[in-house]
Short mmCIF file of C-alpha atoms and ligand atoms in Angstrom, two decimals:
data_model
loop_
_atom_site.label_atom_id
_atom_site.label_comp_id
_atom_site.label_asym_id
_atom_site.label_seq_id
_atom_site.Cartn_x
_atom_site.Cartn_y
_atom_site.Cartn_z
CA UNK P 1 -59.86 73.61 -30.56
CA UNK P 2 -59.20 72.31 -27.55
CA UNK P 3 -56.04 74.06 -25.55
CA UNK P 4 -55.89 72.13 -21.56
CA UNK P 5 -55.94 73.96 -18.80
CA UNK P 6 -52.06 73.25 -18.14
CA UNK P 7 -50.96 75.03 -21.29
CA UNK P 8 -51.68 78.28 -18.90
CA UNK P 9 -51.28 76.66 -15.22
CA UNK P 10 -47.70 74.74 -16.10
CA UNK P 11 -46.47 73.66 -12.49
CA UNK P 12 -47.40 74.29 -9.08
CA UNK P 13 -45.00 74.31 -5.88
CA UNK P 14 -46.06 74.73 -2.01
CA UNK P 15 -43.03 75.86 0.84
CA UNK P 16 -43.39 75.90 3.99
CA UNK P 17 -40.95 77.59 6.38
CA UNK P 18 -40.26 76.43 9.53
CA UNK P 19 -37.85 77.16 12.55
CA UNK P 20 -36.32 74.69 15.66
CA UNK P 21 -37.27 76.16 19.55
CA UNK P 22 -33.55 75.98 20.30
CA UNK P 23 -30.98 77.37 17.42
CA UNK P 24 -31.27 81.07 16.57
CA UNK P 25 -31.81 81.14 13.39
CA UNK P 26 -29.71 80.82 10.30
CA UNK P 27 -28.53 84.60 9.19
CA UNK P 28 -27.48 84.46 13.74
CA UNK P 29 -26.47 80.46 13.89
CA UNK P 30 -23.47 81.76 10.81
CA UNK P 31 -22.39 83.91 13.56
CA UNK P 32 -22.12 81.13 16.56
CA UNK P 33 -19.07 79.76 16.43
CA UNK P 34 -20.08 76.09 16.99
CA UNK P 35 -22.40 77.40 14.51
CA UNK P 36 -20.94 74.62 11.37
CA UNK P 37 -21.63 71.16 14.81
CA UNK P 38 -25.31 72.54 14.84
CA UNK P 39 -25.70 72.85 11.52
CA UNK P 40 -24.37 68.80 10.98
CA UNK P 41 -26.62 67.80 14.13
CA UNK P 42 -29.45 69.26 13.08
CA UNK P 43 -28.97 67.97 9.09
CA UNK P 44 -28.01 64.23 11.04
CA UNK P 45 -32.06 64.42 12.60
CA UNK P 46 -33.91 65.30 9.48
CA UNK P 47 -31.78 63.14 7.20
CA UNK P 48 -32.41 60.10 9.40
CA UNK P 49 -35.98 60.64 9.93
CA UNK P 50 -37.00 61.42 6.75
CA UNK P 51 -35.25 58.93 5.33
CA UNK P 52 -37.03 56.66 7.01
CA UNK P 53 -39.68 57.59 4.33
CA UNK P 54 -38.32 57.78 1.30
CA UNK P 55 -35.49 57.87 -0.71
CA UNK P 56 -34.17 61.67 -0.11
CA UNK P 57 -30.00 62.48 -1.47
CA UNK P 58 -28.60 64.72 0.99
CA UNK P 59 -26.50 67.84 -0.90
CA UNK P 60 -24.06 69.78 1.50
CA UNK P 61 -23.66 73.03 0.74
CA UNK P 62 -20.22 73.39 2.14
CA UNK P 63 -18.84 70.24 0.02
CA UNK P 64 -20.55 71.39 -3.82
CA UNK P 65 -18.28 72.48 -6.60
CA UNK P 66 -19.85 76.54 -7.44
CA UNK P 67 -21.27 74.01 -10.81
CA UNK P 68 -23.16 71.97 -8.95
CA UNK P 69 -24.88 74.29 -7.30
CA UNK P 70 -25.61 76.60 -9.73
CA UNK P 71 -26.78 73.42 -11.83
CA UNK P 72 -29.59 73.03 -8.53
CA UNK P 73 -29.94 76.55 -8.35
CA UNK P 74 -30.76 76.82 -12.11
CA UNK P 75 -33.58 73.44 -11.58
CA UNK P 76 -35.79 75.78 -8.96
CA UNK P 77 -34.48 72.50 -6.11
CA UNK P 78 -31.94 74.60 -4.38
CA UNK P 79 -32.06 78.68 -3.60
CA UNK P 80 -29.41 81.28 -3.25
CA UNK P 81 -29.91 81.68 -0.34
CA UNK P 82 -29.14 78.03 0.04
CA UNK P 83 -25.93 78.72 -1.74
CA UNK P 84 -24.91 81.83 0.66
CA UNK P 85 -25.36 80.24 3.56
CA UNK P 86 -23.01 76.68 2.88
CA UNK P 87 -20.98 76.88 5.87
CA UNK P 88 -24.06 75.30 7.97
CA UNK P 89 -26.52 74.59 4.63
CA UNK P 90 -27.36 71.50 3.18
CA UNK P 91 -30.40 69.59 0.75
CA UNK P 92 -32.71 66.98 0.63
CA UNK P 93 -34.23 66.04 -2.42
CA UNK P 94 -36.08 62.81 -3.74
CA UNK P 95 -34.18 61.53 -7.08
CA UNK P 96 -37.78 62.20 -8.78
CA UNK P 97 -36.61 66.27 -7.84
CA UNK P 98 -40.17 66.49 -6.73
CA UNK P 99 -39.71 67.12 -3.30
CA UNK P 100 -36.11 69.14 -1.71
CA UNK P 101 -35.91 70.20 2.16
CA UNK P 102 -33.09 73.10 2.18
CA UNK P 103 -31.89 72.88 5.24
CA UNK P 104 -30.63 76.16 7.07
CA UNK P 105 -31.32 78.90 4.33
CA UNK P 106 -33.61 81.86 5.74
CA UNK P 107 -34.83 79.62 8.27
CA UNK P 108 -33.71 76.79 9.67
CA UNK P 109 -36.04 74.67 7.33
CA UNK P 110 -38.23 75.27 3.61
CA UNK P 111 -39.86 72.16 2.91
CA UNK P 112 -41.37 72.91 -0.75
CA UNK P 113 -43.00 70.24 -3.09
CA UNK P 114 -42.73 70.84 -6.95
CA UNK P 115 -45.07 69.46 -9.76
CA UNK P 116 -46.06 69.68 -13.01
CA UNK P 117 -49.50 70.48 -14.13
CA UNK P 118 -51.55 72.28 -11.44
CA UNK P 119 -53.10 70.71 -8.41
CA UNK P 120 -52.66 72.43 -5.34
CA UNK P 121 -54.21 70.46 -2.51
CA UNK P 122 -52.20 67.38 -3.97
CA UNK P 123 -49.36 69.54 -3.20
CA UNK P 124 -50.64 70.42 -0.02
CA UNK P 125 -51.23 67.05 1.25
CA UNK P 126 -47.49 65.38 -0.27
CA UNK P 127 -45.87 68.20 1.23
CA UNK P 128 -48.39 68.77 5.07
CA UNK P 129 -47.07 64.86 5.52
CA UNK P 130 -43.51 65.69 5.17
CA UNK P 131 -43.60 68.21 7.95
CA UNK P 132 -45.17 65.54 10.24
CA UNK P 133 -42.30 64.37 9.88
CA UNK P 134 -39.44 66.76 10.69
CA UNK P 135 -41.81 68.49 12.68
CA UNK P 136 -41.28 65.25 14.85
CA UNK P 137 -37.57 64.99 14.96
CA UNK P 138 -36.91 68.97 16.92
CA UNK P 139 -39.26 70.60 17.95
CA UNK P 140 -40.41 73.80 15.69
CA UNK P 141 -40.74 77.75 16.99
CA UNK P 142 -44.46 78.18 17.34
CA UNK P 143 -46.54 80.48 19.30
CA UNK P 144 -50.06 80.65 19.29
CA UNK P 145 -50.69 84.56 18.50
CA UNK P 146 -47.61 84.67 15.50
CA UNK P 147 -47.94 80.83 13.87
CA UNK P 148 -45.55 79.14 13.14
CA UNK P 149 -41.90 81.70 13.56
CA UNK P 150 -40.05 82.33 10.80
CA UNK P 151 -36.89 84.37 10.35
CA UNK P 152 -38.94 87.37 8.22
CA UNK P 153 -42.01 88.54 9.82
CA UNK P 154 -43.24 88.07 6.00
CA UNK P 155 -43.38 85.10 6.90
CA UNK P 156 -44.93 83.81 9.67
CA UNK P 157 -48.78 82.28 10.94
CA UNK P 158 -48.49 79.26 8.30
CA UNK P 159 -45.54 79.21 6.47
CA UNK P 160 -46.76 78.66 3.53
CA UNK P 161 -46.30 80.08 -0.05
CA UNK P 162 -48.07 78.23 -3.17
CA UNK P 163 -47.47 79.03 -6.25
CA UNK P 164 -48.27 78.40 -9.58
CA UNK P 165 -46.11 78.74 -12.80
CA UNK P 166 -48.11 80.69 -14.78
CA UNK P 167 -47.61 80.18 -19.32
CA UNK P 168 -49.50 84.14 -20.00
CA UNK P 169 -47.79 85.03 -23.61
CA UNK P 170 -51.44 86.54 -25.05
CA UNK P 171 -51.63 88.95 -21.87
CA UNK P 172 -48.74 90.54 -21.57
CA UNK P 173 -48.39 90.56 -25.08
CA UNK P 174 -50.97 92.40 -25.08
CA UNK P 175 -49.94 94.23 -22.19
CA UNK P 176 -52.24 92.93 -19.69
CA UNK P 177 -50.31 91.84 -17.01
CA UNK P 178 -50.13 95.63 -14.89
CA UNK P 179 -54.63 94.61 -14.49
CA UNK P 180 -53.68 91.19 -13.08
CA UNK P 181 -51.00 92.46 -10.77
CA UNK P 182 -52.90 95.09 -9.26
CA UNK P 183 -56.55 93.21 -9.28
CA UNK P 184 -54.30 90.29 -7.26
CA UNK P 185 -52.17 92.65 -5.06
CA UNK P 186 -56.47 93.42 -3.41
CA UNK P 187 -56.57 89.55 -2.54
CA UNK P 188 -53.45 89.74 -1.13
CA UNK P 189 -51.81 87.82 -3.66
CA UNK P 190 -48.66 88.59 -5.52
CA UNK P 191 -47.08 87.97 -9.16
CA UNK P 192 -43.22 87.51 -10.31
CA UNK P 193 -41.63 87.26 -12.92
CA UNK P 194 -40.33 83.26 -13.89
CA UNK P 195 -37.18 82.86 -11.88
CA UNK P 196 -38.34 84.43 -8.33
CA UNK P 197 -37.83 87.16 -5.93
CA UNK P 198 -36.87 90.05 -8.27
CA UNK P 199 -36.69 89.02 -11.58
CA UNK P 200 -37.90 89.84 -14.46
CA UNK P 201 -40.97 88.20 -16.89
CA UNK P 202 -38.88 85.69 -18.34
CA UNK P 203 -40.34 83.64 -21.16
CA UNK P 204 -43.82 84.99 -20.18
CA UNK P 205 -43.60 83.06 -17.51
CA UNK P 206 -45.05 84.78 -13.72
CA UNK P 207 -45.01 83.12 -10.48
CA UNK P 208 -48.34 82.88 -8.89
CA UNK P 209 -48.63 83.48 -5.06
CA UNK P 210 -50.36 84.54 -1.73
CA UNK P 211 -48.12 87.39 -0.58
CA UNK P 212 -50.16 86.83 3.58
CA UNK P 213 -49.14 83.77 5.06
CA UNK P 214 -50.89 84.92 8.68
CA UNK P 215 -54.80 85.16 9.52
CA UNK P 216 -55.39 82.17 6.54
CA UNK P 217 -55.35 78.70 7.08
CA UNK P 218 -53.37 76.89 4.78
CA UNK P 219 -57.31 75.17 3.56
CA UNK P 220 -58.46 79.91 2.59
CA UNK P 221 -55.09 80.17 1.45
CA UNK P 222 -55.00 77.95 -1.40
CA UNK P 223 -58.33 78.35 -2.30
CA UNK P 224 -57.41 82.53 -2.70
CA UNK P 225 -55.08 80.69 -5.21
CA UNK P 226 -56.91 78.41 -6.72
CA UNK P 227 -59.79 81.36 -7.32
CA UNK P 228 -57.47 84.05 -9.06
CA UNK P 229 -55.33 80.63 -11.20
CA UNK P 230 -58.52 79.82 -12.39
CA UNK P 231 -59.75 84.08 -13.71
CA UNK P 232 -56.56 84.50 -15.04
CA UNK P 233 -56.78 81.44 -17.00
CA UNK P 234 -59.92 82.25 -18.52
CA UNK P 235 -58.60 86.04 -19.30
CA UNK P 236 -55.39 83.71 -20.83
CA UNK P 237 -58.06 81.48 -23.04
CA UNK P 238 -59.47 84.77 -24.15
CA UNK P 239 -56.75 86.15 -25.26
CA UNK P 240 -55.19 83.85 -27.03
CA UNK P 241 -58.40 83.80 -28.92
CA UNK P 242 -58.39 87.48 -29.63
CA UNK P 243 -55.52 87.64 -30.48
CA UNK P 244 -55.09 85.05 -33.43
CA UNK P 245 -58.19 86.58 -34.39
CA UNK P 246 -56.97 90.38 -34.82
CA UNK P 247 -52.64 89.34 -35.37
CA UNK P 248 -53.54 85.77 -36.95
CA UNK P 249 -51.08 86.22 -39.80
CA UNK P 250 -48.73 88.37 -38.42
CA UNK P 251 -48.91 86.19 -35.37
CA UNK P 252 -48.01 83.23 -37.39
CA UNK P 253 -45.16 84.80 -38.45
CA UNK P 254 -43.71 84.87 -35.36
CA UNK P 255 -43.95 81.83 -34.29
CA UNK P 256 -42.95 80.34 -37.71
CA UNK P 257 -39.71 82.54 -37.33
CA UNK P 258 -39.40 81.49 -34.54
CA UNK P 259 -39.32 77.58 -35.04
CA UNK P 260 -36.82 78.76 -38.12
CA UNK P 261 -34.85 80.14 -36.35
CA UNK P 262 -34.52 77.85 -32.95
CA UNK P 263 -34.30 75.28 -35.60
CA UNK P 264 -31.31 76.45 -37.86
CA UNK P 265 -29.10 78.43 -35.63
CA UNK P 266 -26.07 77.46 -35.21
CA UNK P 267 -25.50 80.19 -31.61
CA UNK P 268 -28.01 81.43 -28.89
CA UNK P 269 -28.28 83.51 -26.52
CA UNK P 270 -30.31 82.16 -23.20
CA UNK P 271 -32.04 86.27 -23.69
CA UNK P 272 -32.91 84.74 -27.57
CA UNK P 273 -33.50 81.20 -26.90
CA UNK P 274 -36.29 82.23 -24.62
CA UNK P 275 -38.19 84.58 -26.53
CA UNK P 276 -38.03 82.68 -29.13
CA UNK P 277 -39.02 79.06 -27.25
CA UNK P 278 -41.97 81.55 -25.35
CA UNK P 279 -43.80 82.38 -29.34
CA UNK P 280 -42.97 78.04 -29.96
CA UNK P 281 -44.79 77.63 -27.16
CA UNK P 282 -47.48 80.31 -27.59
CA UNK P 283 -47.72 78.40 -31.42
CA UNK P 284 -48.41 75.13 -29.85
CA UNK P 285 -50.66 76.07 -27.71
CA UNK P 286 -52.89 78.05 -30.55
CA UNK P 287 -52.40 75.17 -32.87
CA UNK P 288 -49.82 76.56 -35.53
CA UNK P 289 -47.53 73.24 -34.46
CA UNK P 290 -48.09 70.21 -33.43
CA UNK P 291 -46.77 66.77 -33.00
CA UNK P 292 -47.69 62.83 -32.23
CA UNK P 293 -47.53 63.99 -28.39
CA UNK P 294 -50.68 65.81 -27.02
CA UNK P 295 -50.15 69.70 -26.62
CA UNK P 296 -49.62 69.87 -22.97
CA UNK P 297 -47.05 66.70 -23.30
CA UNK P 298 -45.17 68.76 -26.03
CA UNK P 299 -44.96 71.95 -24.01
CA UNK P 300 -43.75 69.45 -20.97
CA UNK P 301 -41.15 68.44 -23.25
CA UNK P 302 -39.63 71.50 -24.46
CA UNK P 303 -40.25 72.88 -20.65
CA UNK P 304 -37.37 69.94 -20.29
CA UNK P 305 -35.10 70.97 -23.35
CA UNK P 306 -35.28 75.08 -22.08
CA UNK P 307 -33.75 73.96 -18.27
CA UNK P 308 -31.26 71.57 -19.76
CA UNK P 309 -30.16 74.15 -22.12
CA UNK P 310 -29.59 76.38 -19.28
CA UNK P 311 -25.59 77.13 -18.58
CA UNK P 312 -24.91 75.37 -15.69
CA UNK P 313 -27.95 72.57 -16.64
CA UNK P 314 -24.80 72.18 -20.48
CA UNK P 315 -22.37 71.74 -17.89
CA UNK P 316 -23.14 69.34 -16.09
CA UNK P 317 -23.81 67.36 -19.69
CA UNK P 318 -20.28 68.26 -20.18
CA UNK P 319 -18.85 67.48 -16.75
CA UNK P 320 -16.71 71.24 -17.18
CA UNK P 321 -17.19 74.45 -18.06
CA UNK P 322 -17.67 75.27 -21.17
CA UNK P 323 -17.20 79.09 -22.70
CA UNK P 324 -20.30 81.20 -23.24
CA UNK P 325 -19.50 81.22 -26.74
CA UNK P 326 -19.34 77.40 -26.58
CA UNK P 327 -22.74 76.69 -24.70
CA UNK P 328 -24.19 79.44 -26.89
CA UNK P 329 -22.60 77.11 -29.88
CA UNK P 330 -24.02 74.17 -27.97
CA UNK P 331 -27.40 75.78 -26.92
CA UNK P 332 -27.77 75.83 -31.14
CA UNK P 333 -27.04 72.50 -32.11
CA UNK P 334 -29.01 70.49 -29.42
CA UNK P 335 -32.30 72.94 -30.07
CA UNK P 336 -32.68 71.78 -33.71
CA UNK P 337 -31.70 67.79 -33.23
CA UNK P 338 -34.41 68.42 -30.35
CA UNK P 339 -36.84 70.05 -32.61
CA UNK P 340 -36.18 67.14 -35.10
CA UNK P 341 -36.46 64.55 -32.64
CA UNK P 342 -40.11 66.14 -31.82
CA UNK P 343 -41.41 66.12 -34.82
CA UNK P 344 -43.40 68.67 -35.43
CA UNK P 345 -46.02 69.31 -37.89
CA UNK P 346 -46.02 73.11 -39.56
CA UNK E 1 -27.54 108.82 -11.37
CA UNK E 2 -30.07 111.33 -10.68
CA UNK E 3 -33.93 111.45 -10.20
CA UNK E 4 -35.72 110.84 -13.68
CA UNK E 5 -39.04 112.97 -11.80
CA UNK E 6 -37.38 116.05 -10.89
CA UNK E 7 -33.53 115.51 -12.27
CA UNK E 8 -31.70 117.75 -9.09
CA UNK E 9 -32.08 114.21 -6.31
CA UNK E 10 -29.84 111.22 -6.33
CA UNK E 11 -31.42 108.80 -7.52
CA UNK E 12 -31.99 105.35 -6.89
CA UNK E 13 -33.71 101.67 -8.19
CA UNK E 14 -36.86 100.98 -6.95
CA UNK E 15 -39.35 98.10 -8.21
CA UNK E 16 -42.35 98.65 -9.79
CA UNK E 17 -44.51 96.09 -12.24
CA UNK E 18 -45.87 97.80 -14.68
CA UNK E 19 -47.43 97.03 -18.93
CA UNK E 20 -45.73 93.49 -19.55
CA UNK E 21 -43.71 93.00 -15.86
CA UNK E 22 -41.34 94.17 -13.51
CA UNK E 23 -39.40 97.79 -14.30
CA UNK E 24 -36.66 99.45 -12.50
CA UNK E 25 -37.17 103.01 -11.76
CA UNK E 26 -34.91 105.84 -11.25
CA UNK E 27 -36.63 108.19 -8.19
CA UNK E 28 -35.10 109.90 -5.06
CA UNK E 29 -36.90 108.95 -2.36
CA UNK E 30 -39.06 112.23 -1.88
CA UNK E 31 -40.15 111.79 -5.88
CA UNK E 32 -40.80 107.68 -5.31
CA UNK E 33 -43.14 108.90 -2.08
CA UNK E 34 -45.49 111.62 -4.28
CA UNK E 35 -45.21 108.48 -7.19
CA UNK E 36 -46.36 106.49 -5.43
CA UNK E 37 -47.52 107.11 -1.84
CA UNK E 38 -44.91 105.78 1.43
CA UNK E 39 -43.47 102.45 1.72
CA UNK E 40 -44.04 99.54 3.66
CA UNK E 41 -41.00 100.12 5.12
CA UNK E 42 -41.84 103.78 6.69
CA UNK E 43 -44.48 102.59 7.91
CA UNK E 44 -42.60 99.60 9.92
CA UNK E 45 -39.41 102.55 10.91
CA UNK E 46 -41.85 104.66 12.83
CA UNK E 47 -43.66 101.74 14.53
CA UNK E 48 -40.38 100.68 15.97
CA UNK E 49 -39.51 103.64 16.65
CA UNK E 50 -42.56 103.90 18.63
CA UNK E 51 -42.46 100.86 20.38
CA UNK E 52 -42.13 101.52 24.39
CA UNK E 53 -41.89 98.51 26.75
CA UNK E 54 -39.29 96.62 24.47
CA UNK E 55 -36.06 95.51 26.09
CA UNK E 56 -33.08 97.22 23.76
CA UNK E 57 -31.35 93.07 22.49
CA UNK E 58 -33.16 89.82 23.14
CA UNK E 59 -31.87 87.81 26.07
CA UNK E 60 -31.17 84.78 23.78
CA UNK E 61 -29.28 86.04 20.76
CA UNK E 62 -28.72 89.35 21.46
CA UNK E 63 -30.49 91.23 18.41
CA UNK E 64 -31.44 94.49 18.39
CA UNK E 65 -34.52 96.21 16.68
CA UNK E 66 -32.05 98.21 15.54
CA UNK E 67 -30.11 95.16 12.83
CA UNK E 68 -33.94 93.73 12.87
CA UNK E 69 -35.23 97.03 10.71
CA UNK E 70 -31.57 96.85 9.10
CA UNK E 71 -32.03 93.15 7.84
CA UNK E 72 -35.30 92.51 8.04
CA UNK E 73 -34.87 89.06 10.04
CA UNK E 74 -35.41 88.32 14.01
CA UNK E 75 -32.39 86.31 15.61
CA UNK E 76 -34.56 83.78 16.55
CA UNK E 77 -37.62 82.52 18.54
CA UNK E 78 -37.53 84.43 21.57
CA UNK E 79 -37.02 87.48 19.86
CA UNK E 80 -40.62 87.41 19.02
CA UNK E 81 -41.24 87.33 23.24
CA UNK E 82 -39.07 89.82 23.86
CA UNK E 83 -40.10 92.75 21.06
CA UNK E 84 -43.92 90.75 21.33
CA UNK E 85 -45.17 95.14 21.78
CA UNK E 86 -43.14 96.54 18.58
CA UNK E 87 -43.52 93.67 16.14
CA UNK E 88 -47.56 93.72 17.14
CA UNK E 89 -48.00 97.11 14.51
CA UNK E 90 -45.51 95.78 12.37
CA UNK E 91 -47.07 92.13 11.42
CA UNK E 92 -50.36 94.27 11.12
CA UNK E 93 -48.44 96.42 7.91
CA UNK E 94 -47.22 93.41 6.39
CA UNK E 95 -49.54 90.36 6.72
CA UNK E 96 -52.92 92.83 7.36
CA UNK E 97 -53.44 90.64 10.33
CA UNK E 98 -51.58 89.08 13.79
CA UNK E 99 -53.01 86.01 14.64
CA UNK E 100 -52.92 82.79 13.15
CA UNK E 101 -55.91 80.22 12.42
CA UNK E 102 -53.76 77.63 10.32
CA UNK E 103 -51.75 73.93 11.27
CA UNK E 104 -51.06 73.87 14.91
CA UNK E 105 -48.11 71.20 15.35
CA UNK E 106 -49.29 71.35 19.66
CA UNK E 107 -52.87 71.17 19.01
CA UNK E 108 -52.56 68.01 16.39
CA UNK E 109 -50.19 66.40 19.36
CA UNK E 110 -52.26 66.48 22.18
CA UNK E 111 -54.99 64.96 19.96
CA UNK E 112 -53.01 62.13 19.19
CA UNK E 113 -51.31 62.25 22.79
CA UNK E 114 -54.87 61.57 24.05
CA UNK E 115 -55.33 58.60 21.34
CA UNK E 116 -52.15 57.12 22.44
CA UNK E 117 -53.22 56.91 26.14
CA UNK E 118 -56.29 54.97 25.16
CA UNK E 119 -54.19 52.30 23.41
CA UNK E 120 -51.78 52.33 26.36
CA UNK E 121 -54.39 51.21 28.87
CA UNK E 122 -54.86 48.46 26.02
CA UNK E 123 -52.04 47.17 25.84
CA UNK E 124 -51.12 47.32 29.30
CA UNK E 125 -54.27 45.37 29.65
CA UNK E 126 -53.19 43.02 27.30
CA UNK E 127 -50.00 42.64 29.02
CA UNK E 128 -48.53 43.31 24.77
CA UNK E 129 -45.16 44.67 26.23
CA UNK E 130 -43.66 45.74 22.58
CA UNK E 131 -46.29 47.48 21.89
CA UNK E 132 -46.42 49.81 25.17
CA UNK E 133 -42.56 50.87 25.23
CA UNK E 134 -43.13 51.74 21.58
CA UNK E 135 -46.19 53.51 22.78
CA UNK E 136 -44.33 54.99 25.28
CA UNK E 137 -41.34 56.36 23.57
CA UNK E 138 -43.71 58.09 21.04
CA UNK E 139 -45.25 59.75 23.78
CA UNK E 140 -42.45 60.37 25.48
CA UNK E 141 -40.99 62.17 22.29
CA UNK E 142 -44.82 63.97 21.68
CA UNK E 143 -44.71 65.31 26.11
CA UNK E 144 -41.46 66.91 24.90
CA UNK E 145 -42.41 68.26 21.96
CA UNK E 146 -45.39 69.96 23.76
CA UNK E 147 -43.55 70.85 27.01
CA UNK E 148 -40.74 72.45 24.56
CA UNK E 149 -43.93 74.59 22.62
CA UNK E 150 -44.83 76.04 25.56
CA UNK E 151 -43.55 79.50 27.02
ZN1 ZN Q 1 -37.04 113.94 -7.97
ZN1 ZN Q 2 -33.76 86.23 19.26
#
């Protein structure tokens, strides 16, 4: 059986934190009576410069409806901190959603590049290019000793967070996460649940990223993350095989139950939805379920469906706020259709 | 809620990584320290307290060390100069290192400036006014950036 790397390392993201030299950092800027004018000026400068490069859509967070903002948060294009700063914040996002430049989040600039699959070097190439362009509009706050200056010292130096989303159903089911976590922390890396800071693991998705940002070059950071990812991929693949050997029928039962419920349910909440889909995806990686598509393509399609079925994403499809009960019914209906459409072969 | 360890003191939530992900444990600060060792925050607080030659507030934005300790955030780029002595040990605890070795916008631009100065001479020799103007504009951007980057 050929399980590709990308059934474990699902997506890659790099973000750079930057600040401008002559403005207070955003939390301080908020206290200033001229905050809004200064913010508008910053946004204008960056927007003009970036739009010469490629197409970016500008979102003024202050004028977004609550639901539209939640939609962008669910798609990881903006953060809750950005929404919290809505008086002064904005985001520039490419139509393909690969590049997002947040303005006045915790720092003046948070530039991020997101991609399907695993290629940190490509991600860094893309985002450092964007960084060079922004650097030309306004001087960044930079210090020979501390590197790029950030509002919080945890981001000093490179200001870089390189993170890889990893699907680890076997490792987490077999209680091996603790071992990975302590191993990684010794290497200056960290593990978080899928939806970022402080969240628990959702759907067996874990985010591996560098903790240390200062004193290492960007290349050294990328190499450290890369080494860890490679080891974890091998670890997960080995555990999947072991699990299959040891738990065979029970595991297949779990996968098929998930498939049965997701195909036939009439109401489903987010929590159960995530759990069942984690089982279903595990079934795809173990070869219990397949389709006309390649396994990794099928997994990507499933991830797109999961994102589209989050609450604010559902609301956006309806252009109105649905009640939770309405959402749960809609999610069930669409999931049944989705699974029939993908023609999964059991 | 009472501490799940001693059952006597008021508990507060701490995030810990356990099997299958992150869990919240409810302990009093004392038991937390006994079980997991001191927290980073305690180190930082003691370093900040011991710092001597630092101003009470950042001259540029008015942020105080007390504010930094409460929020974890500095107010502006100048805070780093103002509080440098207090921040170095803090950064050492957080990052393990205190010297940046990565991308440097100034160094990259200095290289570009040298190249542009050569190109400018060529353009002047050729009498290419349009090119000369473009290069001069770019040089002015770079010079403004570099002089702005120096303390
Ligand atoms: Zn206690
Ligand atoms: Zn300051």
